Coordinates of C-alpha atoms in Angstrom, one line a residue:
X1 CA 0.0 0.0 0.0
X2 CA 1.4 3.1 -1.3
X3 CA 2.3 5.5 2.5
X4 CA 0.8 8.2 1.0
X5 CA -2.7 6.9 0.2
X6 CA -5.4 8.8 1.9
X7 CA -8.3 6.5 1.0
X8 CA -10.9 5.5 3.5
X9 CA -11.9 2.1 2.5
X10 CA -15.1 -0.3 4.1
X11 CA -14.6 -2.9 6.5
X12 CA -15.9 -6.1 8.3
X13 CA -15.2 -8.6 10.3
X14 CA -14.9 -11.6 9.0
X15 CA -13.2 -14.1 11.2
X16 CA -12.4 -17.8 9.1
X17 CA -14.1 -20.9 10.6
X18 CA -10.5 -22.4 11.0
X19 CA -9.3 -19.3 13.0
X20 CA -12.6 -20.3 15.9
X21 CA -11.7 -23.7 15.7
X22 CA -8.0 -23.7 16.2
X23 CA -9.0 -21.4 19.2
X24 CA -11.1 -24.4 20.8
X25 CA -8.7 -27.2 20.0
X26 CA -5.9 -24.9 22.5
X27 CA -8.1 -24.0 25.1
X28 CA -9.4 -27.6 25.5
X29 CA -5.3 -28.7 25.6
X30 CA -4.6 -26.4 28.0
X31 CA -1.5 -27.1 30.3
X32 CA -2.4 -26.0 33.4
X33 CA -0.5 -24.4 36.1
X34 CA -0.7 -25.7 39.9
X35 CA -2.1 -23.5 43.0
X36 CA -1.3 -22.9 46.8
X37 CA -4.6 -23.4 48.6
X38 CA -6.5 -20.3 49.8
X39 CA -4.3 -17.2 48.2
X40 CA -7.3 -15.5 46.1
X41 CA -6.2 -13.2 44.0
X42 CA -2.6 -12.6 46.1
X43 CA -0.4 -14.5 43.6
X44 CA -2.4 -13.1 40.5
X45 CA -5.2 -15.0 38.6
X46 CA -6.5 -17.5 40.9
X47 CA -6.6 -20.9 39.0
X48 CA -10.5 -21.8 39.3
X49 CA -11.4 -18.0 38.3
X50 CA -9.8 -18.9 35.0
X51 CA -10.4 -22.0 34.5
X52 CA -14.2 -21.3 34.7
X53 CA -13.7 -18.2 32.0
X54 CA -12.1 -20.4 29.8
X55 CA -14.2 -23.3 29.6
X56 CA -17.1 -21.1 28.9
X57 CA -15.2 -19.4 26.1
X58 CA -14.4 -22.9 24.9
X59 CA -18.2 -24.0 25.1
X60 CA -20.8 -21.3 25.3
X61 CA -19.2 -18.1 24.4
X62 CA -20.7 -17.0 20.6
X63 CA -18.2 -14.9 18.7
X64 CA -20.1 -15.1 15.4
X65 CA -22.8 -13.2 17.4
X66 CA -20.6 -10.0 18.8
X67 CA -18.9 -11.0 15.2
X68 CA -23.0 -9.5 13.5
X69 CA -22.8 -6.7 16.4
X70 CA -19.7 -5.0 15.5
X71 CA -20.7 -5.3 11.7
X72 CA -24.0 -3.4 12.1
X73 CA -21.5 -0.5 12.8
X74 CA -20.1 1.7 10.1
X75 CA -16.0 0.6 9.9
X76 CA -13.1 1.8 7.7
X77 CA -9.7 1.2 7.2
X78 CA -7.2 4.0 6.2
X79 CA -3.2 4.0 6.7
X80 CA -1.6 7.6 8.3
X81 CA 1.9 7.5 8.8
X82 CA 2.5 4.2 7.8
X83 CA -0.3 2.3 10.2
X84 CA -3.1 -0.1 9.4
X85 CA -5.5 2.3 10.7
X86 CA -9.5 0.6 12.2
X87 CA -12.1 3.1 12.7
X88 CA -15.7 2.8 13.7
X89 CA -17.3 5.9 12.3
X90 CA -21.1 6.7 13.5
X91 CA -22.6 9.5 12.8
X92 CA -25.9 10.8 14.8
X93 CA -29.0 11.7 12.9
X94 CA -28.6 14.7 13.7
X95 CA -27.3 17.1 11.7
X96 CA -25.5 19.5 13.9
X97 CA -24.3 16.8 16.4
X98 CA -20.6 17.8 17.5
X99 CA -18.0 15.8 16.3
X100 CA -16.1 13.4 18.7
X101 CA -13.3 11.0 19.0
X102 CA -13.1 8.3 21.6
X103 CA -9.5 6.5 22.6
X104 CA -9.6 3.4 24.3
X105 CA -6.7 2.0 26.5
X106 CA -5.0 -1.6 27.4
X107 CA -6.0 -3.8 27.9
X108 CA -9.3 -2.5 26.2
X109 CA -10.1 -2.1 22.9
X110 CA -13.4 -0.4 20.7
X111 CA -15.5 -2.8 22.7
X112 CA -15.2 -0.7 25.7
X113 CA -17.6 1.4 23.7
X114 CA -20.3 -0.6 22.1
X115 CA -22.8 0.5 24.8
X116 CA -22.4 4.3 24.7
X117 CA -22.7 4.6 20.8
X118 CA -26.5 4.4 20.7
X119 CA -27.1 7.3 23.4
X120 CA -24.3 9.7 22.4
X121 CA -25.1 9.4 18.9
X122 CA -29.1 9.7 19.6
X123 CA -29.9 10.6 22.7
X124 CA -33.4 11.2 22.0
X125 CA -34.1 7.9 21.4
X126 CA -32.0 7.0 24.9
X127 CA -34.6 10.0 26.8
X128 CA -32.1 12.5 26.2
X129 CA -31.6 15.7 24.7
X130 CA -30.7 15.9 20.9
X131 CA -28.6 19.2 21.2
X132 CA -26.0 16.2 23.1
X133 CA -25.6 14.3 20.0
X134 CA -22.3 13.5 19.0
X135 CA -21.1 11.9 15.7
X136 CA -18.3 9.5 17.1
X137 CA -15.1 8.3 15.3
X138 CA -13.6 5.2 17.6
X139 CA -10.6 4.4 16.1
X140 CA -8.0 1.1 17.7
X141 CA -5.0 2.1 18.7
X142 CA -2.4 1.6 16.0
X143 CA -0.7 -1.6 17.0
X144 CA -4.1 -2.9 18.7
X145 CA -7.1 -5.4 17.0
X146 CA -7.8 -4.5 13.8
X147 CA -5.0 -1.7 13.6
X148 CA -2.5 -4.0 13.9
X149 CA 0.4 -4.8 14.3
X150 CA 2.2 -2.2 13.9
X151 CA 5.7 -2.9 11.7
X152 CA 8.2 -0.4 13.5
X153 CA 9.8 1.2 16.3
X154 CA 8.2 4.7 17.9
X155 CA 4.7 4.7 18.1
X156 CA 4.3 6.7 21.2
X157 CA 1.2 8.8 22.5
X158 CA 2.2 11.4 20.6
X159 CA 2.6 9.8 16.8
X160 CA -0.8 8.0 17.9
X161 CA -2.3 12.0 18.5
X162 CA -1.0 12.8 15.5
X163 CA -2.5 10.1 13.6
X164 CA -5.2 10.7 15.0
X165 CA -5.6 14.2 14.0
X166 CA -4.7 13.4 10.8
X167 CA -8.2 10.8 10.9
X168 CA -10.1 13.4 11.7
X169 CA -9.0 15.8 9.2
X170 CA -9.4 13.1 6.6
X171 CA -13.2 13.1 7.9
X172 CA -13.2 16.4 7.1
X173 CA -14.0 17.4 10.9
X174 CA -12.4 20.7 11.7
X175 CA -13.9 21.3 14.9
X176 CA -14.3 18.3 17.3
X177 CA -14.3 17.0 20.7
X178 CA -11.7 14.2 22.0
X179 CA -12.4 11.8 25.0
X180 CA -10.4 8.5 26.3
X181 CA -9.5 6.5 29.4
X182 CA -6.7 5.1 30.6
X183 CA -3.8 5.0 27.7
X184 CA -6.9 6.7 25.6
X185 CA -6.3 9.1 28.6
X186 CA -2.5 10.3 27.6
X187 CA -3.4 10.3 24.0
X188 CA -6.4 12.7 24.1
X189 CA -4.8 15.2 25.8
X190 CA -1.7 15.2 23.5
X191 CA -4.3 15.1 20.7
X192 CA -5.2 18.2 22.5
X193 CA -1.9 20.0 22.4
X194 CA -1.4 19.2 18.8
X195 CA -4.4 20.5 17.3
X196 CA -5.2 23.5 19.6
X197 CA -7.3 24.8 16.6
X198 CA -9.2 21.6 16.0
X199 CA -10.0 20.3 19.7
X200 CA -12.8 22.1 21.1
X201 CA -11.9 20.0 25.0
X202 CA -11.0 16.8 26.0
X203 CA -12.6 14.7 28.6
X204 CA -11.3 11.8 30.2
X205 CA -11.1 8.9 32.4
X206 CA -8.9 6.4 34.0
X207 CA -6.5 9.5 34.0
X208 CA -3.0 8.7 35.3
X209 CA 0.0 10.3 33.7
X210 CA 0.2 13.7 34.0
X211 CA -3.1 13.6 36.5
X212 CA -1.0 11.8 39.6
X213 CA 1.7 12.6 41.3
X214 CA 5.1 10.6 40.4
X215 CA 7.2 9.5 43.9
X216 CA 6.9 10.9 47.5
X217 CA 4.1 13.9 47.9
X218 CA 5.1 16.8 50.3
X219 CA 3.5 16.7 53.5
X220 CA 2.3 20.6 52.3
X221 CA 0.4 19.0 49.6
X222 CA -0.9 16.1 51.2
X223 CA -2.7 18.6 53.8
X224 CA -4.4 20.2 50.7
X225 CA -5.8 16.6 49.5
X226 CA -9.8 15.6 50.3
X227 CA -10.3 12.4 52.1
X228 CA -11.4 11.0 48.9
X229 CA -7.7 12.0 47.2
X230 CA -6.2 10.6 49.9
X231 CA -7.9 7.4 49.4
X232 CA -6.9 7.7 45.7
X233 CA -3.3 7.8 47.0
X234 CA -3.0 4.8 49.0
X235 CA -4.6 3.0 46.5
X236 CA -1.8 4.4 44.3
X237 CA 0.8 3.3 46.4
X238 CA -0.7 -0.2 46.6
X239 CA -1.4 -0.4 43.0
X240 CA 2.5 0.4 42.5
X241 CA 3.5 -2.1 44.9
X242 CA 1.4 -5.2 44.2
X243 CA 0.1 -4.7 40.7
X244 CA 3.3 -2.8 38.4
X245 CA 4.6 -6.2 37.7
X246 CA 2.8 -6.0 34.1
X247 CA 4.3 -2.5 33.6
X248 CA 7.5 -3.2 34.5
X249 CA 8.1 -6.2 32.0
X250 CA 5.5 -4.3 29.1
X251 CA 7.8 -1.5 29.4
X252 CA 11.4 -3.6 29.1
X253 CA 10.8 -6.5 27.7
X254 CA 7.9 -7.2 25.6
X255 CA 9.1 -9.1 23.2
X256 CA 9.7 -12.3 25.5
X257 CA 6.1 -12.1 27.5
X258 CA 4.6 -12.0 23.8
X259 CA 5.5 -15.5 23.3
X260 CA 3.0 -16.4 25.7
X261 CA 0.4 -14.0 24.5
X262 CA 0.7 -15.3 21.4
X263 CA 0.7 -19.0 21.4
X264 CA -1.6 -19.3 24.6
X265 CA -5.5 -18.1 24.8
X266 CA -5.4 -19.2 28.6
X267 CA -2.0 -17.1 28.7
X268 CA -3.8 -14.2 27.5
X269 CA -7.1 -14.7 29.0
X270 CA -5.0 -15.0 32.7
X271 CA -3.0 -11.8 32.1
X272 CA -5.9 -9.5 31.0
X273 CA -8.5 -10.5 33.2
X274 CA -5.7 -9.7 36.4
X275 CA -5.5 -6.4 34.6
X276 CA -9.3 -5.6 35.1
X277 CA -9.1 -7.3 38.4
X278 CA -6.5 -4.8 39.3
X279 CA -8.3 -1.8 38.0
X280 CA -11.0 -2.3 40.8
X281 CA -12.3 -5.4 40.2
X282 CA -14.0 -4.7 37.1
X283 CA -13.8 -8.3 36.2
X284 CA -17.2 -9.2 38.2
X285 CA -18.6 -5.9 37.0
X286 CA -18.2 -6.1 33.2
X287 CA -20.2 -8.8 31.3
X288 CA -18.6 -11.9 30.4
X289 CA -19.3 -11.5 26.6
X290 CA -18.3 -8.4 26.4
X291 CA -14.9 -9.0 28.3
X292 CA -14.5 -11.9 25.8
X293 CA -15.1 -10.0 23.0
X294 CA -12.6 -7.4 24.0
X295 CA -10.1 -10.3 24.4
X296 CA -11.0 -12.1 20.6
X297 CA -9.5 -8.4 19.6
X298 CA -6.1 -9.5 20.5
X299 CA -6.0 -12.8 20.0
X300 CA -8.0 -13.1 16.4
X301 CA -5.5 -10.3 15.2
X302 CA -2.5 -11.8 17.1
X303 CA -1.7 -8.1 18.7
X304 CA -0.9 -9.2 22.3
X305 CA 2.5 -7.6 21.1
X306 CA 2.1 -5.3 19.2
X307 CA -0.3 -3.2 21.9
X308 CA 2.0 -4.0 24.8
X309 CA 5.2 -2.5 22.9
X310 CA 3.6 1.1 23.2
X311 CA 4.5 0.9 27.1
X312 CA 8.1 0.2 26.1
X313 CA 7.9 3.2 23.6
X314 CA 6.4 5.3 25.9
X315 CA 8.9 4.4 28.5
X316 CA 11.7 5.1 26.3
X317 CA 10.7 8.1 24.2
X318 CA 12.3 11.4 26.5
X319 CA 10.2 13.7 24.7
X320 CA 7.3 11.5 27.0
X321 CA 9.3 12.8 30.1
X322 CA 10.3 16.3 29.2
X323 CA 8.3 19.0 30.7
X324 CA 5.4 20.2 29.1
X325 CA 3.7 23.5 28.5
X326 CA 0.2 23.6 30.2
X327 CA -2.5 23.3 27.5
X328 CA -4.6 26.1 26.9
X329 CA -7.3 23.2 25.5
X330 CA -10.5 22.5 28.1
X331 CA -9.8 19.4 29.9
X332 CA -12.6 17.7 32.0
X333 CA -11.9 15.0 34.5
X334 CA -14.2 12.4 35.5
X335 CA -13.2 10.0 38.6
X336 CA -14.6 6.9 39.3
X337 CA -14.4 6.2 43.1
X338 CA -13.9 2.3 42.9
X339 CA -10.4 2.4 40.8
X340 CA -9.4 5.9 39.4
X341 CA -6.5 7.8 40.7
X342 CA -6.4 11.5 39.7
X343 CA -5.9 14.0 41.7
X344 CA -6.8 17.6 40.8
X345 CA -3.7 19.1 42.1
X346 CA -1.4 17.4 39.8
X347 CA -3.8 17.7 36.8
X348 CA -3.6 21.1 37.2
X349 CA -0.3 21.5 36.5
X350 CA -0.1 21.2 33.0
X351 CA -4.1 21.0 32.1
X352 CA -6.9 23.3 31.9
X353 CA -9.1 22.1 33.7
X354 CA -12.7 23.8 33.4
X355 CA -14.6 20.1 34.6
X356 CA -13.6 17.9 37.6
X357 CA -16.5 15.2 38.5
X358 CA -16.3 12.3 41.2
X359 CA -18.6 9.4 41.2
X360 CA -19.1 6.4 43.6
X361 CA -19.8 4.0 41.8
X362 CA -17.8 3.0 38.3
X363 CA -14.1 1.3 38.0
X364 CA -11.4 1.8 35.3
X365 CA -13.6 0.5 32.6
X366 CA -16.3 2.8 33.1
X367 CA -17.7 2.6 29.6
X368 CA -18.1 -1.0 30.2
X369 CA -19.6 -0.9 33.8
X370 CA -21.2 2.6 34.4
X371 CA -22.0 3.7 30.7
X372 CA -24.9 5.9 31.8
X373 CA -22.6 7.9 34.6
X374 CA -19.9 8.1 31.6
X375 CA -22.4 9.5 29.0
X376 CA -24.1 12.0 31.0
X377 CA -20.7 13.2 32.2
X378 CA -19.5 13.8 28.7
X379 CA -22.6 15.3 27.6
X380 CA -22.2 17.7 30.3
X381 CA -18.6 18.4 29.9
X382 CA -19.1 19.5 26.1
X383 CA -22.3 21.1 26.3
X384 CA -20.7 24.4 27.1
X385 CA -18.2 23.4 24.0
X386 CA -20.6 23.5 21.1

């Protein structure tokens, strides 16, 4: 494909018969792993938690049916900057509905967003108001499901934003609205900072770099925290004690964990679903299709590695590192209470922030698990926007 082809082509999924049944045949020869009795979760993914997953993936779990629901969507291909590039792109029936991308994260995928399509799009069929509608573009991640894998070095946030801009200016969207969570929630805001003209605000959630503080906090600042951010601290700290394992090896050595993500669905099944574990226990809050689903991304596509390598990119690229002029784009925050970690001091410091919400309910996957608090959040965030 010629790098500086600009066309927009159709898609759909269509997953061979050989690619479901080859998935079966190694989840049924599974090799697995022993257990110390009574440890829960303190090891990592407890043995009969999996186990269970898998053999309903291998029995009951319908692929060609999520398969039909991601193909009644509007998806397109393109390349930008020398990436595969997958984009859902659904517009809202209504004709001055704002414009708005939305970034997923790892270990999540466009899935994350199936359920808040219909009410952003329409809210007046979803008993909202029709001045909220949005037309969305969701693209994947270059290097993730259907935008990948990627085939070289250096794609950071930042070449992601600026892919991203370039999508939207291949849409012909020249004023627009950007929203993500978790690694969705670095690139929005750089998408932010590189077209200051184009980016009416950005909203986000899972926030963590550049929302959170890096090491020790001052016992000045600390004073200035609520008893909710100081909640969001410890469970910081904890997170950085107990659950960095799979940052620390994504950001220095992908290549050999890959192996396992690979060749083994179990191996891929056990690391993601100790991921949304991790992230407040979203595992017992998302549905079991839809979590699936999200996982076939990866595995169907064979991206395991190519997502994981943006954390050694990221990790690696100083420009990541370097301090950063405070946008002068409107940045909204929202915080779900169960598993989110921003702190408005630190987001501050290089964001303008004009929004700041806190729920109580809602984990790190919060368009999976608490859609409607999600949607009416970024419906109020860019409602003073349009």
């Amino acid at each position: 494909m010629n790098s500086f082809d600009k066309t927009i082509r159709p898609f759909r999924v269509d997953i061979p018969q050989t690619e479901l049944d080859s998935l079966k045949e190694r989840l049924a020869m599974t090799r697995w792993p022993d257990e110390l009795p009574g440890v829960g979760w303190n090891y990592g993914a407890p043995l009969g938690f999996v186990r269970e997953i898998a053999e309903y993936w291998r029995t009951s779990y319908d692929w060609r049916k999520q398969e039909a629901r991601l193909n009644e969507l509007p998806q397109f291909t393109t390349t930008i900057d020398g990436a595969h590039i997958h984009f859902l792109h659904v517009r809202s029936p209504e004709p001055d509905a704002m414009p708005l991308i939305l970034t997923h994260g790892w270990p999540g995928s466009i899935v994350e967003f199936l359920d808040v399509i219909g009410p952003l799009t329409d809210p007046s069929s979803y008993g909202g108001d029709s001045a909220d509608a949005f037309h969305l573009v969701i693209p994947s991640i270059p290097g993730f499901g259907f935008s990948g894998p990627t085939k070289e070095t250096g794609w950071t946030s930042t070449r992601v934003a600026g892919a991203f801009a370039e999508l939207m200016k291949r849409l012909d969207y020249e004023r627009y609205g950007a929203q993500g969570g978790d690694m969705g929630a670095i690139i929005s805001p750089e998408l932010g900072r590189i077209a200051t003209n184009q980016v009416v605000g950005v909203h986000v959630n899972a926030a963590t770099v550049g929302f959170i503080p890096f090491g020790p906090v001052a016992e000045e600042v600390l004073a200035t925290f609520t008893n909710a951010e100081k909640v969001r601290l410890e469970r910081l700290t904890h997170f950085m004690r107990e659950r960095f394992g799979f940052n620390a090896i994504q950001y220095t050595r992908p290549q050999t964990l890959a192996y396992g993500l690979t060749d083994s669905p179990v191996g891929l099944l056990a690391w993601n679903c100790e991921l949304f574990y991790g992230f407040g226990d979203a595992i017992k809050a998302v549905d079991r299709d839809q979590f699936l689903t999200n996982l076939m991304l990866y595995w169907l596509t064979g991206t395991a590695n190519s997502s994981i390598r943006m954390y050694y990119e990221g990790a690696h690229d100083p420009n990541a590192w370097a301090p950063k002029e405070p946008s002068k784009t409107p940045v909204g925050v929202a915080v779900f209470q169960l598993a989110d970690v921003a702190i408005r001091h630190y987001a501050e410091q290089n964001n303008h922030i004009i929004h700041w919400n806190e729920f109580d309910r809602g984990t790190h996957f919060a368009a999976m698990d608490a859609p409607d608090l999600l949607i009416a959040d970024i419906r109020r965030f860019f409602r003073r926007l349009r």
